[in-house]
Short mmCIF file of C-alpha atoms in Angstrom, two decimals:
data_model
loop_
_atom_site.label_atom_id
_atom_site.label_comp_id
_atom_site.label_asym_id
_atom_site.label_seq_id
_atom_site.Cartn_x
_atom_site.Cartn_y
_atom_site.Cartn_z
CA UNK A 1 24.19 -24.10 -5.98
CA UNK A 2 21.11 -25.89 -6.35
CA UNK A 3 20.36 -25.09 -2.42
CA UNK A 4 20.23 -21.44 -3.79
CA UNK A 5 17.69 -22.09 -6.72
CA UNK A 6 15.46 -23.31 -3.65
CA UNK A 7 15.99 -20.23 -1.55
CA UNK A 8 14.72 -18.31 -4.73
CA UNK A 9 11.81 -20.41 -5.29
CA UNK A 10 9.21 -17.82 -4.55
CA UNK A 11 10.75 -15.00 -7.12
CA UNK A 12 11.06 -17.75 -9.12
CA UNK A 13 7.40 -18.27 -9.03
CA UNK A 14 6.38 -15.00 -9.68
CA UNK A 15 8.73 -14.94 -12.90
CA UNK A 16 7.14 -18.34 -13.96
CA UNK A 17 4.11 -16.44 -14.06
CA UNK A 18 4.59 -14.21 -17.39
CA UNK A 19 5.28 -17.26 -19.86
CA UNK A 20 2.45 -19.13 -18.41
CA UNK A 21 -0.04 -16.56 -18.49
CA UNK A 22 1.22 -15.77 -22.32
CA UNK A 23 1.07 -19.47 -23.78
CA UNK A 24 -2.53 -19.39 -22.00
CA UNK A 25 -3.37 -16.02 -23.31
CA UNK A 26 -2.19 -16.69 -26.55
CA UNK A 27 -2.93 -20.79 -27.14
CA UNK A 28 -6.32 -21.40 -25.24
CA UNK A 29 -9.22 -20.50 -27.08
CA UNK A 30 -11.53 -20.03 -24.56
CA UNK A 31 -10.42 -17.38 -21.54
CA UNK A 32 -12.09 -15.22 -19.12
CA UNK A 33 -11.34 -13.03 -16.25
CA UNK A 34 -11.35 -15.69 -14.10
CA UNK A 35 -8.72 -17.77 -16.19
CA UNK A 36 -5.83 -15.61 -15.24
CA UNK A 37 -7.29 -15.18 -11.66
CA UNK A 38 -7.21 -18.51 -10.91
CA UNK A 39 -3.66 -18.82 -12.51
CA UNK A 40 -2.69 -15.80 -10.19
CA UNK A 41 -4.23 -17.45 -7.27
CA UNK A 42 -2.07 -20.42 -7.54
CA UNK A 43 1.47 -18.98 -8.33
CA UNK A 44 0.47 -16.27 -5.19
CA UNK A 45 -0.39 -19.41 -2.86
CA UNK A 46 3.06 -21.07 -4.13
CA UNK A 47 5.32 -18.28 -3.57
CA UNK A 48 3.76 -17.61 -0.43
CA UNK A 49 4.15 -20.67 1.35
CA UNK A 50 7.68 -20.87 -0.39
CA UNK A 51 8.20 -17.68 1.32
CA UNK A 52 7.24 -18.44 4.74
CA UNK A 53 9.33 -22.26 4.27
CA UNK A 54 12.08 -19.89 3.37
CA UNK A 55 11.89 -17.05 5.95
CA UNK A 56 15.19 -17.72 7.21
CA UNK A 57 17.61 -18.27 4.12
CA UNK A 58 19.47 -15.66 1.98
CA UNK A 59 21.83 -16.60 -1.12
CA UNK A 60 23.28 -12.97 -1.31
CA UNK A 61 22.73 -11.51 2.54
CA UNK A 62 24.89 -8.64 1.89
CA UNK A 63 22.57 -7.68 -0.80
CA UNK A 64 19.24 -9.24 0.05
CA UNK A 65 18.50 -11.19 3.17
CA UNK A 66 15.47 -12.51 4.10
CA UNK A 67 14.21 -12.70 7.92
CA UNK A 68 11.52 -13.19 10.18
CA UNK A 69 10.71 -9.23 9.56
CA UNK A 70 11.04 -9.25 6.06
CA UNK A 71 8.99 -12.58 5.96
CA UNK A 72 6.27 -10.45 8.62
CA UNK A 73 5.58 -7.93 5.63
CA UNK A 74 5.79 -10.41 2.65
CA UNK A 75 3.44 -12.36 4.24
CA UNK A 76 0.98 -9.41 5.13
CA UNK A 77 1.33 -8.35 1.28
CA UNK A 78 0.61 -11.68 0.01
CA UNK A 79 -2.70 -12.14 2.06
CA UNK A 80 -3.99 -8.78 1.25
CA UNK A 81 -3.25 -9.42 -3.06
CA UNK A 82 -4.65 -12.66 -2.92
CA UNK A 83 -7.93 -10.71 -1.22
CA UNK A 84 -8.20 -8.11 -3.64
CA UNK A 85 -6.74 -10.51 -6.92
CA UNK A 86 -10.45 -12.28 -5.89
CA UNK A 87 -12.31 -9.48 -5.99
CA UNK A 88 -10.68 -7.82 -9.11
CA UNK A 89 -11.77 -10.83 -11.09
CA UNK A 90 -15.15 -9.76 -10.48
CA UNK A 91 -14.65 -6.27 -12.26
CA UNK A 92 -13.20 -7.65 -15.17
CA UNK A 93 -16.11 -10.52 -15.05
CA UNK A 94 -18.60 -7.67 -14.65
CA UNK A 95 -16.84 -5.24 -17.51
CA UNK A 96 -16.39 -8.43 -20.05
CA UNK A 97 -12.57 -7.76 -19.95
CA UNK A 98 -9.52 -9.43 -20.88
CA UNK A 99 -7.98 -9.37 -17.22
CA UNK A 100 -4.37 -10.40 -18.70
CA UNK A 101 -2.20 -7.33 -18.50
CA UNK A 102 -3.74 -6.38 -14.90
CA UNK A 103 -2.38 -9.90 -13.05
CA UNK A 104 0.37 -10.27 -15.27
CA UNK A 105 1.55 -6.31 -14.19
CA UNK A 106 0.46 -7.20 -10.21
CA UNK A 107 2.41 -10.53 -10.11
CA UNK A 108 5.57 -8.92 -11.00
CA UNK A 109 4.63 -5.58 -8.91
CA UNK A 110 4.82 -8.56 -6.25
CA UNK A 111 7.79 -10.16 -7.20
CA UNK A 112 9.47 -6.40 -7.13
CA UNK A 113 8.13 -5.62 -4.21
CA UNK A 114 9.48 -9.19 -2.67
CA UNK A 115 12.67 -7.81 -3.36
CA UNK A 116 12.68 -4.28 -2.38
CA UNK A 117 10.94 -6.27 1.28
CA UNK A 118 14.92 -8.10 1.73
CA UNK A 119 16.83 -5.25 0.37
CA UNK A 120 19.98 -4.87 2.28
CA UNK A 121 21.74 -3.17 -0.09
CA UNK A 122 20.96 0.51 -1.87
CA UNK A 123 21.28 -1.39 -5.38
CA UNK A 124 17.81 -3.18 -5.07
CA UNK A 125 15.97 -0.18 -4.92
CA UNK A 126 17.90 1.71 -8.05
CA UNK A 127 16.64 -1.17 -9.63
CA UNK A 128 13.13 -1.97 -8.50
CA UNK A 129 11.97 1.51 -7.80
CA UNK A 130 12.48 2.17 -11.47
CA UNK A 131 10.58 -1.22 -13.02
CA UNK A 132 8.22 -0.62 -10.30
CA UNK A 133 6.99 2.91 -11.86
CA UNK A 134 7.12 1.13 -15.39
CA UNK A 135 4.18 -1.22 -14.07
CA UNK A 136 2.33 1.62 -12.45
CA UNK A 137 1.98 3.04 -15.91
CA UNK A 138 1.07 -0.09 -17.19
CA UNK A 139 -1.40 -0.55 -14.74
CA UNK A 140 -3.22 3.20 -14.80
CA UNK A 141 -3.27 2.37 -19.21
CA UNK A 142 -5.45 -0.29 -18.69
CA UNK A 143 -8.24 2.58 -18.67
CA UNK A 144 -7.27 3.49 -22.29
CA UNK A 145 -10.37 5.09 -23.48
CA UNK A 146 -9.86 8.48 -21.50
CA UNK A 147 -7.96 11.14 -22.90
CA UNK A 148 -7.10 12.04 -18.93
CA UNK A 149 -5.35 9.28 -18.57
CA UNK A 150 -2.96 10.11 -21.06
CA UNK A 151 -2.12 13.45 -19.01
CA UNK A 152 -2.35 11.64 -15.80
CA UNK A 153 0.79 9.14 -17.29
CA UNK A 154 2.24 12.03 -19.01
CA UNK A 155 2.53 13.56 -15.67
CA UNK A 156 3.46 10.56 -13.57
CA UNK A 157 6.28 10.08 -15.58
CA UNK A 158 7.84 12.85 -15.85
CA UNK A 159 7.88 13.03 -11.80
CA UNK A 160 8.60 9.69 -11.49
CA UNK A 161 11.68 9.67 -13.83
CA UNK A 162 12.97 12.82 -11.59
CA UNK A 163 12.57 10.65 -8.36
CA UNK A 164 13.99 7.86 -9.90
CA UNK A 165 17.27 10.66 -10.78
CA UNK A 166 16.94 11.46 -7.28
CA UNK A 167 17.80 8.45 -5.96
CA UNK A 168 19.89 7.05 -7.78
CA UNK A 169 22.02 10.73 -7.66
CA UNK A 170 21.95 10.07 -4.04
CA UNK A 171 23.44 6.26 -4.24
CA UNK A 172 26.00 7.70 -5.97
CA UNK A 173 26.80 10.46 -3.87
CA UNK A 174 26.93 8.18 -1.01
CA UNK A 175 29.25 5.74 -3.05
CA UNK A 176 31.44 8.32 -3.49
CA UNK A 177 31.53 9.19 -0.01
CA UNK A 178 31.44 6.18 1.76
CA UNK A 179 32.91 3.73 -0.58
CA UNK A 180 29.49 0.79 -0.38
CA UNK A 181 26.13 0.78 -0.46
CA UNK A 182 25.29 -2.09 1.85
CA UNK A 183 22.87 -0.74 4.64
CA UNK A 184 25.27 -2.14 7.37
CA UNK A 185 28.66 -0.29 5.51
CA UNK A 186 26.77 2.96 5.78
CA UNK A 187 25.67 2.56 9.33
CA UNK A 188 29.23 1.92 10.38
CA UNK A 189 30.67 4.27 8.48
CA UNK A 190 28.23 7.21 9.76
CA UNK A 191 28.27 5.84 13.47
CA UNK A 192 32.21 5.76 13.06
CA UNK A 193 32.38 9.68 11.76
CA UNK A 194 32.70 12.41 13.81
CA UNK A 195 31.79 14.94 11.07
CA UNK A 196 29.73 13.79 8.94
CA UNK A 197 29.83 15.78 5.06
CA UNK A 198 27.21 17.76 3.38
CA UNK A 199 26.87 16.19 0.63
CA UNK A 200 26.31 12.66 2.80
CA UNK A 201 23.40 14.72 4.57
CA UNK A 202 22.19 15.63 0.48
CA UNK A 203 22.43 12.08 -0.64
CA UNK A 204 20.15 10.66 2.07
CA UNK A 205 17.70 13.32 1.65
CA UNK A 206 17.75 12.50 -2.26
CA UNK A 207 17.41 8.77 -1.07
CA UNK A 208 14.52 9.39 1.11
CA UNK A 209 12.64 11.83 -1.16
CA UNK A 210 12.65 9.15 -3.35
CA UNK A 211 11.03 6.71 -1.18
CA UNK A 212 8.72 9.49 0.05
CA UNK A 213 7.03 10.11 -3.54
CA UNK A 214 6.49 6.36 -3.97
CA UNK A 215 4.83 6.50 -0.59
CA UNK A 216 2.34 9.35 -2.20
CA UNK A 217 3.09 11.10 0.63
CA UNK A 218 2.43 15.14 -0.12
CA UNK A 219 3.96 17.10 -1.93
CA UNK A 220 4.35 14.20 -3.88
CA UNK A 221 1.23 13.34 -3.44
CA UNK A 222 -0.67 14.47 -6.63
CA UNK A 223 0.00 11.56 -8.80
CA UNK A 224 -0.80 9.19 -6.50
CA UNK A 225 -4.69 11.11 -5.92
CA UNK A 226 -4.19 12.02 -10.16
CA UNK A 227 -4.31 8.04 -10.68
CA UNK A 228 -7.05 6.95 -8.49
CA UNK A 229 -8.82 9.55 -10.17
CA UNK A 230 -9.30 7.94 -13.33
CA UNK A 231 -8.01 4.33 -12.92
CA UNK A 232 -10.12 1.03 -12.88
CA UNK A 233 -11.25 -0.07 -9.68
CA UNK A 234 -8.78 -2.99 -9.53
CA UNK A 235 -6.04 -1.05 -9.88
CA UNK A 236 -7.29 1.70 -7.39
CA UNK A 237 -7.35 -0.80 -4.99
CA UNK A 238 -3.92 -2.84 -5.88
CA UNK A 239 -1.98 0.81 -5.47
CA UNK A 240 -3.69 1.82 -2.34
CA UNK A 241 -3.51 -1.80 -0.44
CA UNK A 242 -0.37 -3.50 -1.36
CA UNK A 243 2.44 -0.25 -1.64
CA UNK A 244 1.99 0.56 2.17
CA UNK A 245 3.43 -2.27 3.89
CA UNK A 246 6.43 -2.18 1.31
CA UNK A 247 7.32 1.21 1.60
CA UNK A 248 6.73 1.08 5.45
CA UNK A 249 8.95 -1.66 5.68
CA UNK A 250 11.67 -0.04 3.79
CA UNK A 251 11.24 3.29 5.27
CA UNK A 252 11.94 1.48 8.56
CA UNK A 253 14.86 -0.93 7.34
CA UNK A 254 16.82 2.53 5.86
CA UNK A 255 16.30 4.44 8.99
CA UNK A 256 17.36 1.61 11.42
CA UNK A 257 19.89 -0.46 9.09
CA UNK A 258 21.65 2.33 7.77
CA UNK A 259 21.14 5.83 8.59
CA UNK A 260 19.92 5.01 11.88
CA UNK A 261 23.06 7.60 13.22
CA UNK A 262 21.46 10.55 11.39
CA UNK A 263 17.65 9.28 12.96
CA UNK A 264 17.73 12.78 14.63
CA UNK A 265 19.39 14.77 11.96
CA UNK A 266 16.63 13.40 10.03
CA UNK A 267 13.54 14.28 12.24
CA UNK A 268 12.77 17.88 11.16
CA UNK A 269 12.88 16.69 7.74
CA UNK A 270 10.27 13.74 7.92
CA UNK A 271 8.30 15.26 10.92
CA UNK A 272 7.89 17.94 7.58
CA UNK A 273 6.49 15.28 5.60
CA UNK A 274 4.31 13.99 7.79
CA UNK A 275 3.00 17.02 9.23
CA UNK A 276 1.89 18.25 5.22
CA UNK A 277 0.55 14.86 4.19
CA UNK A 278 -1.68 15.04 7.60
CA UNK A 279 -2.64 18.68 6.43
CA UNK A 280 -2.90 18.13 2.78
CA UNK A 281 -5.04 15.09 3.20
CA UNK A 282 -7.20 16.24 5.84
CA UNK A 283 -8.06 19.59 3.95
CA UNK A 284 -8.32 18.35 0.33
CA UNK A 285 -10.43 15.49 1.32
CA UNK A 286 -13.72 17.99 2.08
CA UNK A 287 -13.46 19.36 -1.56
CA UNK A 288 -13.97 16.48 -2.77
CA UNK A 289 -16.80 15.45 -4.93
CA UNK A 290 -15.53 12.22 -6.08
CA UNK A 291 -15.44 9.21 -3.82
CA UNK A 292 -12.88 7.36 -4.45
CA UNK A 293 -9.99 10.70 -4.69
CA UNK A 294 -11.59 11.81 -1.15
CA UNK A 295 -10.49 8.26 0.26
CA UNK A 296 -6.96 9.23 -1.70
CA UNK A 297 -6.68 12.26 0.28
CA UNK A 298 -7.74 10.46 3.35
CA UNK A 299 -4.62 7.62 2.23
CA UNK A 300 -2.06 10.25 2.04
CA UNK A 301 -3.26 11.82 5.90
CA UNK A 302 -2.94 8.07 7.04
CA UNK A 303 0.66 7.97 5.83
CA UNK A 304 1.32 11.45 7.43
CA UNK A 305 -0.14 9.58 10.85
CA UNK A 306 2.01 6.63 10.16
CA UNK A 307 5.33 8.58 9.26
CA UNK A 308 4.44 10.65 12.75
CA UNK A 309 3.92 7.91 14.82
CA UNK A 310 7.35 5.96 13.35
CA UNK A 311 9.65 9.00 13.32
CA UNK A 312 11.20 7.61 16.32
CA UNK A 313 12.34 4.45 14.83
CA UNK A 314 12.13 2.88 18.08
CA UNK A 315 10.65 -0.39 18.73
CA UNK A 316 7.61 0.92 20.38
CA UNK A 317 7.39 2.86 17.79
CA UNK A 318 7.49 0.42 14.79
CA UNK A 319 5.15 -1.93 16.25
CA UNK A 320 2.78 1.33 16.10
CA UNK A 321 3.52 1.36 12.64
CA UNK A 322 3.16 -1.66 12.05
CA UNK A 323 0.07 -1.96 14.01
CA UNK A 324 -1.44 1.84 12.39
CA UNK A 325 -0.87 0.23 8.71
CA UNK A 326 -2.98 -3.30 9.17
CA UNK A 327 -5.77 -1.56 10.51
CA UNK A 328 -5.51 1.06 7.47
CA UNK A 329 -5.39 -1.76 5.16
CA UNK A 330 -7.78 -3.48 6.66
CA UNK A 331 -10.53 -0.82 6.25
CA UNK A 332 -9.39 0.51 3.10
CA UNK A 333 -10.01 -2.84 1.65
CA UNK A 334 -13.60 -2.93 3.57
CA UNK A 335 -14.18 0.70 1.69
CA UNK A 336 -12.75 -0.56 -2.06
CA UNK A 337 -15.05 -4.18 -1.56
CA UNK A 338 -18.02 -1.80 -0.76
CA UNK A 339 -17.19 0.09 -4.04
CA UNK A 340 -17.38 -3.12 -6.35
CA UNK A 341 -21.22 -3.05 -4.84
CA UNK A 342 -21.67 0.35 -5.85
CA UNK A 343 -22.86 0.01 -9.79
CA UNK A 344 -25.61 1.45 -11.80
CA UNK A 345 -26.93 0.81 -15.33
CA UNK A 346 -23.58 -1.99 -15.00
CA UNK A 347 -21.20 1.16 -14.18
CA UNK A 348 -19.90 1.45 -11.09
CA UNK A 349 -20.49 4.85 -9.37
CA UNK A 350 -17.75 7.70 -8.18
CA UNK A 351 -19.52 10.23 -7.17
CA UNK A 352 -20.57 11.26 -3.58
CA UNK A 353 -24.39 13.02 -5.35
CA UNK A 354 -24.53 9.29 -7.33
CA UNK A 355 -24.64 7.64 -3.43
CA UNK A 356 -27.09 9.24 -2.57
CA UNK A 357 -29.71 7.79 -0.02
CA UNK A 358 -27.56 4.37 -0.42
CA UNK A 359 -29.03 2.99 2.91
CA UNK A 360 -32.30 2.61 1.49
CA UNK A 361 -31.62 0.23 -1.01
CA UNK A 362 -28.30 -1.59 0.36
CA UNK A 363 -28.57 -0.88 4.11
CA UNK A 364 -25.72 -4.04 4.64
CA UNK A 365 -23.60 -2.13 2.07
CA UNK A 366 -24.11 1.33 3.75
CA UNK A 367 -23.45 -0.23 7.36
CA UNK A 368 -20.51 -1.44 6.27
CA UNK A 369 -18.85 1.69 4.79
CA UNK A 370 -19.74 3.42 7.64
CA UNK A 371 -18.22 1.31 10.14
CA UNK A 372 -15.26 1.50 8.15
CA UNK A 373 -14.97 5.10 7.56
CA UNK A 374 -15.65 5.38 11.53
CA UNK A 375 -12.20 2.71 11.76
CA UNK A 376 -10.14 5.10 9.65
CA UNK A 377 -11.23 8.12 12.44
CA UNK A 378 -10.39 5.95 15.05
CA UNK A 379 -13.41 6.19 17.11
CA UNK A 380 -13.89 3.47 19.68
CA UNK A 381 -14.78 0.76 19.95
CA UNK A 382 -13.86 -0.06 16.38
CA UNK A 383 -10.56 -1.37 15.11
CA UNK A 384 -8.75 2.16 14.15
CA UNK A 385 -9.62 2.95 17.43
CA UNK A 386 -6.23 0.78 18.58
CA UNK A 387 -3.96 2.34 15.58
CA UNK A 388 -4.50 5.83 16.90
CA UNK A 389 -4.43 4.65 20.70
CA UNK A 390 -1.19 3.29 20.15
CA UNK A 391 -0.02 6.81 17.49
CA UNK A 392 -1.25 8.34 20.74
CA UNK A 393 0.65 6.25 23.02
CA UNK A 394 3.75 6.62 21.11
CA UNK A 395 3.63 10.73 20.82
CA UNK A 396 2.83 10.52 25.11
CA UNK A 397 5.65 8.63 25.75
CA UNK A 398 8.22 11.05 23.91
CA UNK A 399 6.26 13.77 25.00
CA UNK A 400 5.92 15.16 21.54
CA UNK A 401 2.66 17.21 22.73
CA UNK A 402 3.05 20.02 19.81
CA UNK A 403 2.80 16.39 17.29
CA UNK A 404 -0.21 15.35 19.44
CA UNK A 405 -2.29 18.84 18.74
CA UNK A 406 -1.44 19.00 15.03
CA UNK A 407 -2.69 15.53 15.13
CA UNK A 408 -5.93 15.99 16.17
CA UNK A 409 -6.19 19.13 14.84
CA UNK A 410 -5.85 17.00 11.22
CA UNK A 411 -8.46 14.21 12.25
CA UNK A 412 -11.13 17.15 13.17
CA UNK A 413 -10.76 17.89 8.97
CA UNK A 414 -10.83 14.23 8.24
CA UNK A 415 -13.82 13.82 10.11
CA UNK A 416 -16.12 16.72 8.61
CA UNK A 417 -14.91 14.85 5.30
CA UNK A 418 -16.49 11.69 6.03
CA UNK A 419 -19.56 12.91 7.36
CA UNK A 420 -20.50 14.39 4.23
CA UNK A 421 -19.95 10.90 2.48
CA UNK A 422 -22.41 9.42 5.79
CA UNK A 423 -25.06 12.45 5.07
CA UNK A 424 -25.12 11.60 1.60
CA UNK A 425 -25.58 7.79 2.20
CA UNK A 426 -28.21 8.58 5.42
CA UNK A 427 -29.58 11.57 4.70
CA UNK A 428 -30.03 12.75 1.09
CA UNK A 429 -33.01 11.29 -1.41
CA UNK A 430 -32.01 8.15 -3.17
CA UNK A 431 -31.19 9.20 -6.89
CA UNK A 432 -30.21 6.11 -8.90
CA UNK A 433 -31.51 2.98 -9.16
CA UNK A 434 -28.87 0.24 -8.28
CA UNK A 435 -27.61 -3.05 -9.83
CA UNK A 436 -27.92 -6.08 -7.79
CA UNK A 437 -25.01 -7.07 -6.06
CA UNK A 438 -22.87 -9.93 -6.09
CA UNK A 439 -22.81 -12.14 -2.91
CA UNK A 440 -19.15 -12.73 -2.97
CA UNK A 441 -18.80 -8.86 -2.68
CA UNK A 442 -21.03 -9.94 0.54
CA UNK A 443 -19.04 -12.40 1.53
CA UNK A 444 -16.22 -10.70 1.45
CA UNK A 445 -16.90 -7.27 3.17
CA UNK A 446 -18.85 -10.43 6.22
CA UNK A 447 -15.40 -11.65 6.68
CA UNK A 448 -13.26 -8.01 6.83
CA UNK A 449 -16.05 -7.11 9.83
CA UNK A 450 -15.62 -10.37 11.89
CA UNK A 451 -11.81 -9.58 11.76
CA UNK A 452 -12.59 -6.59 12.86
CA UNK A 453 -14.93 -7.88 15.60
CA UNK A 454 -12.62 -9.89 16.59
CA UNK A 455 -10.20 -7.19 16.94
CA UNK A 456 -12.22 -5.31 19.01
CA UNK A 457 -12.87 -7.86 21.74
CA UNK A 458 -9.26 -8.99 22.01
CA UNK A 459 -6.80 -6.79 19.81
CA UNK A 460 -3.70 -8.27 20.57
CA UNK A 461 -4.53 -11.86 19.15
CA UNK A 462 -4.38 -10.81 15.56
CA UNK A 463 -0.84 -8.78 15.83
CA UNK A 464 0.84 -10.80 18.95
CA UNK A 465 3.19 -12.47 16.43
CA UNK A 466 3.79 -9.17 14.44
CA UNK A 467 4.86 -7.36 17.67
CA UNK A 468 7.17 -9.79 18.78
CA UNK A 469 9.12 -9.36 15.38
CA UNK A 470 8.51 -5.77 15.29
CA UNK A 471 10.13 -5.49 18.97
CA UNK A 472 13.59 -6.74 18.30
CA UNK A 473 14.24 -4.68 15.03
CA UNK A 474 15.54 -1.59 16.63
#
């Protein structure tokens, strides 16, 4: 027994958190932003290296196993909130806010998505999912003095009740049928039945949808571009960084630990999903006028790539996955630290007009946006330059050449959307006068561009590790 309360040391962290932060928030007369950053930093650097002690040991495996892949993910989602946990302290420094409610909603976002990581078992997610969308809410509120917030929430949850019906409709439909939930009891049963029922093909398409619209990938995209819309910056950034490797990493342990027999079956339907977020994102991106909902749009494209590039579920195909989503991440966080650098008059600018003739002023600042945005097109040399090399690869090898046109076809939109952010940076008059910037927000985007650097010259030494992991779970 006590064996197990160390296996669940790093959950138990993360639940430690919330009476801490409270007898602090509520007993210490003096507190900042930075107070309950630093507190965050801590319990994140415990749970992590309890995680990666623990990689290895489950107390219920049937239910929730941890392993070298789950640990892979964890790991990866750890790093990149202790990045942006840093950098959010310097909104609520700049803003003068009580920074409370944001790290006490992200530290148990973490500890949720922890869970959902080692789910082995269709009862974590009827659990999480739901809390998880609870969070989101309380996250997008902590911009309280818009009235369009209200209808963004209003509108979130109304959709995200109905996918939370979805799926847990679908668990039951598939308890019904098959008699367990556990990913390995489904796999069997569906690799050991000739015929399998409509209603099992129904429940996994409920189970998937759901998982699809917590992706944000379209349709379902709208609430996802609705809340970076009118969000605070650090929780713009939290919802865009962190979700991808979790829902990546489930999408991949459903398709290969339990419904891997229906992988084909399943094709047309997630090809669909892929091929509309591609199209949706691409498109909507060049009406865009504000910044941050045109990198939405681009967000929900890259999660069409990624879906397109994965649909195999083979191990070549994960890695590419794997390998598409760090590099994502990875620029996406270079694009949000360039946006804490973006402020006039002490507010921080979202639209394209207010960027106007950027380089003049912060040339380091523009450089590194651009660089960025030219990752996330995958022009080479650059770092996204490898993610769509290896999409590429992957659609080559299967010969999936109709995939490969669409594909392309997609980046030509997404690249006409980004030049118009680059003309207005380069080439349009400088309108606004801007704030100084912070040299941490320097320091920071430094560090994202040597990794990238060093990703150019010898891409394999950041994700050797990751692919040997990645290789064995098909």
């Amino acid at each position: 027994m006590l064996q197990n309360w160390f296996i669940l040391l790093p959950e138990l962290t993360f639940a430690t958190f919330l009476p801490v932060a409270w007898l602090i928030n509520h007993y210490r007369e003096t507190k900042t932003a930075k107070t309950f950053y630093t507190l965050s930093k801590f319990f994140l650097l415990f749970a992590l290296l309890f995680t990666i002690i623990f990689y290895n040991k489950s107390v219920w495996p049937t239910i929730w196993e941890n392993s070298r892949y789950t640990t892979l993910f964890k790991v990866s989602v750890y790093l990149v909130a202790f990045v942006w946990f840093y950098l959010s302290s310097k909104w609520f420094l700049n803003k003068n806010r009580s920074s409370y409610v944001f790290y006490n909603s992200a530290i148990y976002s973490l500890l949720l998505f922890g869970i959902l990581l080692s789910a082995r078992n269709l009862l974590v997610p009827t659990i999480c999912v739901p809390l998880l969308c609870i969070l989101t809410v309380v996250l997008v509120m902590q911009r309280w003095d818009t009235e369009k917030v209200y209808q963004v929430v209003k509108l979130y949850g109304a959709f995200a009740l109905l996918s939370v019906i979805l799926l847990w409709v679908g668990c039951l439909i598939l308890k019904k049928d098959i008699g367990n939930l556990s990913y390995s009891g489904i796999q069997e049963f569906l690799s050991q039945t000739p015929s399998v029922k409509i209603s099992t093909y129904i429940a996994v398409t409920l189970v998937l949808s759901s998982l699809l619209f917590m992706c944000g990938a379209a349709p379902f995209h709208f609430w996802y571009t609705e809340i970076i819309g009118v969000a605070i910056l650090p929780v713009c950034g939290f919802i865009t960084l962190i979700p991808p490797f979790v829902y990546l990493s489930c999408l991949i342990s459903l398709m290969t630990g339990a419904f891997s027999p229906l992988v084909e079956d399943l094709r047309p339907l997630l090809l669909s999903f892929a091929f509309v977020s591609m199209g949706f994102g691409a498109i909507s991106a060049n009406g865009q006028t504000h910044i941050r909902r045109l990198f939405a749009y681009s967000s929900v494209y890259n999660f069409g790539l990624m879906l397109l590039g994965i649909i195999s579920f083979s191990s070549i195909s994960v890695v590419g996955g794997f390998v598409h989503t760090i590099i994502y991440v990875m620029a996406m966080a270079g694009i949000y630290t360039s946006f804490l650098g973006l402020k006039s008059k002490g507010e921080y600018l979202c639209e394209i007009s207010s960027i106007n003739g950027l380089s003049e002023v912060k040339p380091y600042i523009s450089t590194a946006t651009v660089l960025f945005m030219i990752s996330l097109i995958g022009v080479p040399p650059l770092l996204g330059f490898w993610g769509r090399l290896s999409l590429i690869n992957t659609l080559v090898t299967e010969e999936r050449w109709l995939d490969a046109g669409l594909f392309f076809i997609a980046l030509i939109f997404m690249t006409n959307a980004f030049l118009r952010v680059i003309r207005s940076i380069y080439f349009e008059p400088l309108q606004n006068s801007f704030d100084r910037t912070d040299k941490s927000i320097y320091i920071c985007l430094f560090i994202n561009l040597v990794l990238v650097l060093i990703s150019i010259f010898n891409p394999a030494y950041l994700l050797h590790d990751a692919q040997i992991v990645l290789s064995g779970v098909n």
